[in-house]
Short mmCIF file of C-alpha atoms in Angstrom, two decimals:
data_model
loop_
_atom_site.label_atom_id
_atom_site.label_comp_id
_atom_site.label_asym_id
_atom_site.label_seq_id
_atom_site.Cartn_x
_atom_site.Cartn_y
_atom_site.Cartn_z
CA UNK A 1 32.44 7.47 -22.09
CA UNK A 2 34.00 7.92 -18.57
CA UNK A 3 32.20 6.83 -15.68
CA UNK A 4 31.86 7.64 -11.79
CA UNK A 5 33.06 3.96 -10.39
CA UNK A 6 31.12 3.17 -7.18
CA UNK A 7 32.48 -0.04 -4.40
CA UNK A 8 31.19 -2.17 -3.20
CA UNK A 9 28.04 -2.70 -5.23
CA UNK A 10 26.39 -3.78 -2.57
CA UNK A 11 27.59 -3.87 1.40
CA UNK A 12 26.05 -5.70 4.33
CA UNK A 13 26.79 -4.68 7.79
CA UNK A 14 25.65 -4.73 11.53
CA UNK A 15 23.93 -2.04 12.87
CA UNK A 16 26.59 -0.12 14.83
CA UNK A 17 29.73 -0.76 12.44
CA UNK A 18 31.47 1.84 10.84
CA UNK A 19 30.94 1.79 7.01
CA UNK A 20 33.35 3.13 3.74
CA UNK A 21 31.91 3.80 0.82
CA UNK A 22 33.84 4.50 -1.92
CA UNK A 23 33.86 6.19 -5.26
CA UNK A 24 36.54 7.48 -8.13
CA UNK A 25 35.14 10.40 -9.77
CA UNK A 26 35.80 10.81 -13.29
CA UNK A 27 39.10 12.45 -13.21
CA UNK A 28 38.84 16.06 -14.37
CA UNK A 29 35.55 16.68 -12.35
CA UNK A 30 36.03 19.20 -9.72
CA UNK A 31 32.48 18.82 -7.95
CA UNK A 32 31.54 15.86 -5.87
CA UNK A 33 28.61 14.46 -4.15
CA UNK A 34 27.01 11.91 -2.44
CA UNK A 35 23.02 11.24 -2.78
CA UNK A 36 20.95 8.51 -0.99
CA UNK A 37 18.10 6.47 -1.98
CA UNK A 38 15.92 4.82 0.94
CA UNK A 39 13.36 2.13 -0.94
CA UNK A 40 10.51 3.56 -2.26
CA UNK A 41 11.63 6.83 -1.48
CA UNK A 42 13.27 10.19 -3.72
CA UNK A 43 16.66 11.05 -4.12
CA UNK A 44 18.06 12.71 -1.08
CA UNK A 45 20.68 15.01 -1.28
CA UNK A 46 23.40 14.36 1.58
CA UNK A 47 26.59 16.97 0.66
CA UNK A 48 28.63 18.35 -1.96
CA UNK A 49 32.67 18.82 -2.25
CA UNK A 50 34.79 21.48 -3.76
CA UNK A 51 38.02 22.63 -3.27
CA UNK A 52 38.91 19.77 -0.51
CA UNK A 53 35.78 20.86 1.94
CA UNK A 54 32.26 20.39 2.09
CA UNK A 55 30.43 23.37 0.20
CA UNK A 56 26.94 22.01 1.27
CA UNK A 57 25.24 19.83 3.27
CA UNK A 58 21.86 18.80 4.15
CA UNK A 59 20.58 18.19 7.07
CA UNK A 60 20.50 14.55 7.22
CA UNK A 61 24.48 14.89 7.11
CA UNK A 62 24.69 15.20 10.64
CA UNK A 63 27.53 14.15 12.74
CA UNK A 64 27.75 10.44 11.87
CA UNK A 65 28.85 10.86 8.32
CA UNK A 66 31.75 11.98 6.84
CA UNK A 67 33.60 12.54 3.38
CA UNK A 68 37.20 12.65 2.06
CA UNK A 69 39.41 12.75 -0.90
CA UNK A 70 42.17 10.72 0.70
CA UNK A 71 44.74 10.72 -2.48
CA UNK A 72 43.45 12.84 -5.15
CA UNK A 73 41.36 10.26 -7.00
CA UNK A 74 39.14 8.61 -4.62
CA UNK A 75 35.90 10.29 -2.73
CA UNK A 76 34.79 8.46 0.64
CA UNK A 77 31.42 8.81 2.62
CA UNK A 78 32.31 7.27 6.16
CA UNK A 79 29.11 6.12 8.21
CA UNK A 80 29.63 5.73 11.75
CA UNK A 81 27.84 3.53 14.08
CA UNK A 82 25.66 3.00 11.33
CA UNK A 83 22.08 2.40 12.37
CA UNK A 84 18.90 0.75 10.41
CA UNK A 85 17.68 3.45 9.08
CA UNK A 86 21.01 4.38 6.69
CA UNK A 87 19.83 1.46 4.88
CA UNK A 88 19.72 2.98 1.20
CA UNK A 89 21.37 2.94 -1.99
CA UNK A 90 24.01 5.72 -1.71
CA UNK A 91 25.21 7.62 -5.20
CA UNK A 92 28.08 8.78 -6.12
CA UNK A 93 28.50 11.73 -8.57
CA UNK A 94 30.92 14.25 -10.03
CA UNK A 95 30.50 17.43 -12.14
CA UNK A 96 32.96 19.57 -14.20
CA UNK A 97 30.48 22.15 -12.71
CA UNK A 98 26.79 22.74 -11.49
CA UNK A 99 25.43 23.76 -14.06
CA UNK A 100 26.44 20.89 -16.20
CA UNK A 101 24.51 18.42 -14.83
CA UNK A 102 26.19 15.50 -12.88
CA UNK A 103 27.35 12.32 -13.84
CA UNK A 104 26.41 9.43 -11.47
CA UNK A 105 27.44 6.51 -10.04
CA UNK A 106 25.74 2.89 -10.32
CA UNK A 107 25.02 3.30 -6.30
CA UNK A 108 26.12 0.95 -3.58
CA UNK A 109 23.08 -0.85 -1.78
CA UNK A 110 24.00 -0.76 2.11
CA UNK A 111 22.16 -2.60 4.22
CA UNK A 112 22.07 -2.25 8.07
CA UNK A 113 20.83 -5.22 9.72
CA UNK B 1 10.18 25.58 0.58
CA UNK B 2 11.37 23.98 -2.79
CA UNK B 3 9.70 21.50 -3.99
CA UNK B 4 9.67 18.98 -7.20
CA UNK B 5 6.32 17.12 -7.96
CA UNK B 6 6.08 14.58 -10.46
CA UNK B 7 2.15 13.70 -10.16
CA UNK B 8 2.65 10.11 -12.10
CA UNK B 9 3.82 7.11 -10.76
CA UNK B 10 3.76 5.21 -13.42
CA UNK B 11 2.57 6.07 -17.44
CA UNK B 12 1.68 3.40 -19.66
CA UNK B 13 1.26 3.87 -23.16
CA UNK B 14 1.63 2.13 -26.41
CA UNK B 15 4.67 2.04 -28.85
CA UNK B 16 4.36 4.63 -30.96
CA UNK B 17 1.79 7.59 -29.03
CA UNK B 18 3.02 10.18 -27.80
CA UNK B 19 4.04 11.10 -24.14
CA UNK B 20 4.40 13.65 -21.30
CA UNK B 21 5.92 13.25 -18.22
CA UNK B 22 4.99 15.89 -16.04
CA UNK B 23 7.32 17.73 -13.43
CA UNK B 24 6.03 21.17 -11.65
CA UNK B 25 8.53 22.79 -9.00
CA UNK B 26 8.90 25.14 -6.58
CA UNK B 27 11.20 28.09 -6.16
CA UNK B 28 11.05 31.68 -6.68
CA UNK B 29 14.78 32.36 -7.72
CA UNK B 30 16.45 31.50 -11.43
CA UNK B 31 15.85 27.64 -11.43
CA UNK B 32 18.12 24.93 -13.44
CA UNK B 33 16.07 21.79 -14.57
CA UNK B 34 17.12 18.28 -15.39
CA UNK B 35 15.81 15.14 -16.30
CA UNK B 36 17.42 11.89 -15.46
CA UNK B 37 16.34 8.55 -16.54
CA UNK B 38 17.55 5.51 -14.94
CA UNK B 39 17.04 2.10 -16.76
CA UNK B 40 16.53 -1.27 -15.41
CA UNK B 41 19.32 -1.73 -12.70
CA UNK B 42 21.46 0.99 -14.21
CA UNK B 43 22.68 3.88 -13.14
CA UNK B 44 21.04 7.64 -13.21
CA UNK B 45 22.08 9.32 -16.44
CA UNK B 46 21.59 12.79 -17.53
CA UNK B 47 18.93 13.14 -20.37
CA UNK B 48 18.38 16.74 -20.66
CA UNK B 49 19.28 20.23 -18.85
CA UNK B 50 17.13 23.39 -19.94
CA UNK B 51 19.77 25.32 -20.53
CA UNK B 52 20.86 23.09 -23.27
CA UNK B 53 17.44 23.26 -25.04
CA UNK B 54 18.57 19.86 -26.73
CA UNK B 55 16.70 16.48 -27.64
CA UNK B 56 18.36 13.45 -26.45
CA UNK B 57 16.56 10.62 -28.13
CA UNK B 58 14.04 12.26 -29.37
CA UNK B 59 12.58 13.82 -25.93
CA UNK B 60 12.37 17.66 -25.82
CA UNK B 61 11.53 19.28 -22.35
CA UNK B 62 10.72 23.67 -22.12
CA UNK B 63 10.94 25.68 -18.60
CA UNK B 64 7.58 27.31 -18.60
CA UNK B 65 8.14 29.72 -15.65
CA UNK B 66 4.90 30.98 -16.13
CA UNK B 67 3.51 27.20 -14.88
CA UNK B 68 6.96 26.25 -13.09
CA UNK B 69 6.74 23.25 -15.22
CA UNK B 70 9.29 21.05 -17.28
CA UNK B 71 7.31 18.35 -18.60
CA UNK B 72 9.21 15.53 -20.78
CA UNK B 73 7.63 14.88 -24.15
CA UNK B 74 8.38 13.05 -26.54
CA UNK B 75 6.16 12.83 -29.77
CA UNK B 76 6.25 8.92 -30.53
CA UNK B 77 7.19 6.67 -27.85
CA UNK B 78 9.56 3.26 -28.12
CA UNK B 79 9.42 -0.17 -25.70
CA UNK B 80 13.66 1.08 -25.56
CA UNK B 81 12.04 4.40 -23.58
CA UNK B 82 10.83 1.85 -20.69
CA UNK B 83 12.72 3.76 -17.24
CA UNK B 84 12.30 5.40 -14.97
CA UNK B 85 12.38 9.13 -15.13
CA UNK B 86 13.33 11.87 -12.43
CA UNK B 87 12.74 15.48 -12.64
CA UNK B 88 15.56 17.85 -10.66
CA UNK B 89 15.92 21.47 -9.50
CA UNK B 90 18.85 23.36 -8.94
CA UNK B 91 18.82 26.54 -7.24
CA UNK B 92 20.72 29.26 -8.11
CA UNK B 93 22.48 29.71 -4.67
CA UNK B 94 22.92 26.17 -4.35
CA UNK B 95 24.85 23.41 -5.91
CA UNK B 96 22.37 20.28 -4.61
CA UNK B 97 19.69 18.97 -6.99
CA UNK B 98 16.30 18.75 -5.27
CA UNK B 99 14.72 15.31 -7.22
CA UNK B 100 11.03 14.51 -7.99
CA UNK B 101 9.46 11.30 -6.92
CA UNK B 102 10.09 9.83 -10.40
CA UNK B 103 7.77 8.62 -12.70
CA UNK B 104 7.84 4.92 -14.51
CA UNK B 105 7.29 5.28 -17.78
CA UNK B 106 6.13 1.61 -19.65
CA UNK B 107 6.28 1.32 -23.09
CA UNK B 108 3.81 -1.52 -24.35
CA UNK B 109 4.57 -3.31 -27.63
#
């Protein structure tokens, strides 16, 4: 069954450090997203991708963060200056549509210390 | 504004009873539910989508709109059904999915 690969798996890093996370959709999926996770806490939506361009974002996507599909296979989420409180698990996930449901990542665990 | 609730933490039963994991929601437009489970240290997987009106593994889940409710049930549980279980909304005029707080379901032997 294909899978949405997420790396690293886990990634430690100093508060004010730019961060690259990195996912490969599975490859005929034309809708991608990024989700976070802070401990204890639901799963937040951050934005969606379509089309090369953001088609939503919520509002904890502010300036700091950023996405890209650099070569046609791989999705980004760029964190700069990253600050304590992005520490999270961050998902991955593609869809051949919305209303199929997505298919996740296993997360990478980012840790801002 | 939209909302998921899933009132349970956590839901213990034995092998073998039945169970319902409850998810109510918010949100006057056309709504699209899921349920995801997530097992130990694994990654979120689609279970069911109400659209489908399918059973994965033997769990079943109806939109009520009546209730906005799309409660999980499944008629005999097994220790294998041990996860965690999330409840999520998709709006019509969006293409996020709003999660619930996730229940833990444990299966006892």
């Amino acid at each position: 069954e294909p899978e949405v690969t997420q790396t690293p798996s886990h990634q430690v890093t100093q508060m004010g450090q730019e961060v690259i996370l990195r996912c490969v959709p599975i490859s005929n999926h034309l809708y991608f997203y990024w989700y976070r996770q802070i401990l204890g806490q639901k799963v937040e939506f951050l934005v969606s991708f379509y089309n090369n361009e953001i088609s939503e974002k919520s509002e904890i996507f502010d300036d700091q963060f950023s996405v890209e599909r650099p070569d046609g296979s791989n999705f980004t989420l760029k964190i700069r200056s990253t600050k304590l409180e992005d520490s999270a698990m961050y998902f991955c996930a593609s869809s051949a549509g919305p209303i199929y449901g997505y298919t996740f990542g296993s997360g990478t665990r980012l840790t801002v210390v | 504004a939209q909302r998921v609730t899933q009132p349970e933490k956590l839901l213990s039963v034995f092998k073998g009873a039945p169970v319902e994991l409850k998810c109510n929601y918010s949100y006057s437009g056309s709504p699209e539910l899921f349920w995801y489970v997530q097992y130990s240290r694994q990654r979120l997987q689609l279970l069911l989508r109400h659209i489908s009106r399918e059973s994965i593994k033997g769990f079943t889940a109806d939109l009520n709109k009546g209730e906005t409710s799309f409660h999980l049930k499944k008629p005999f549980a097994q220790e294998e059904d041990s996860a965690m279980y999330y409840c999520a909304l998709k709006m019509d005029s969006s293409y996020k999915l709003i999660f619930g707080s996730g229940t833990r379901l444990l299966v006892r032997p």
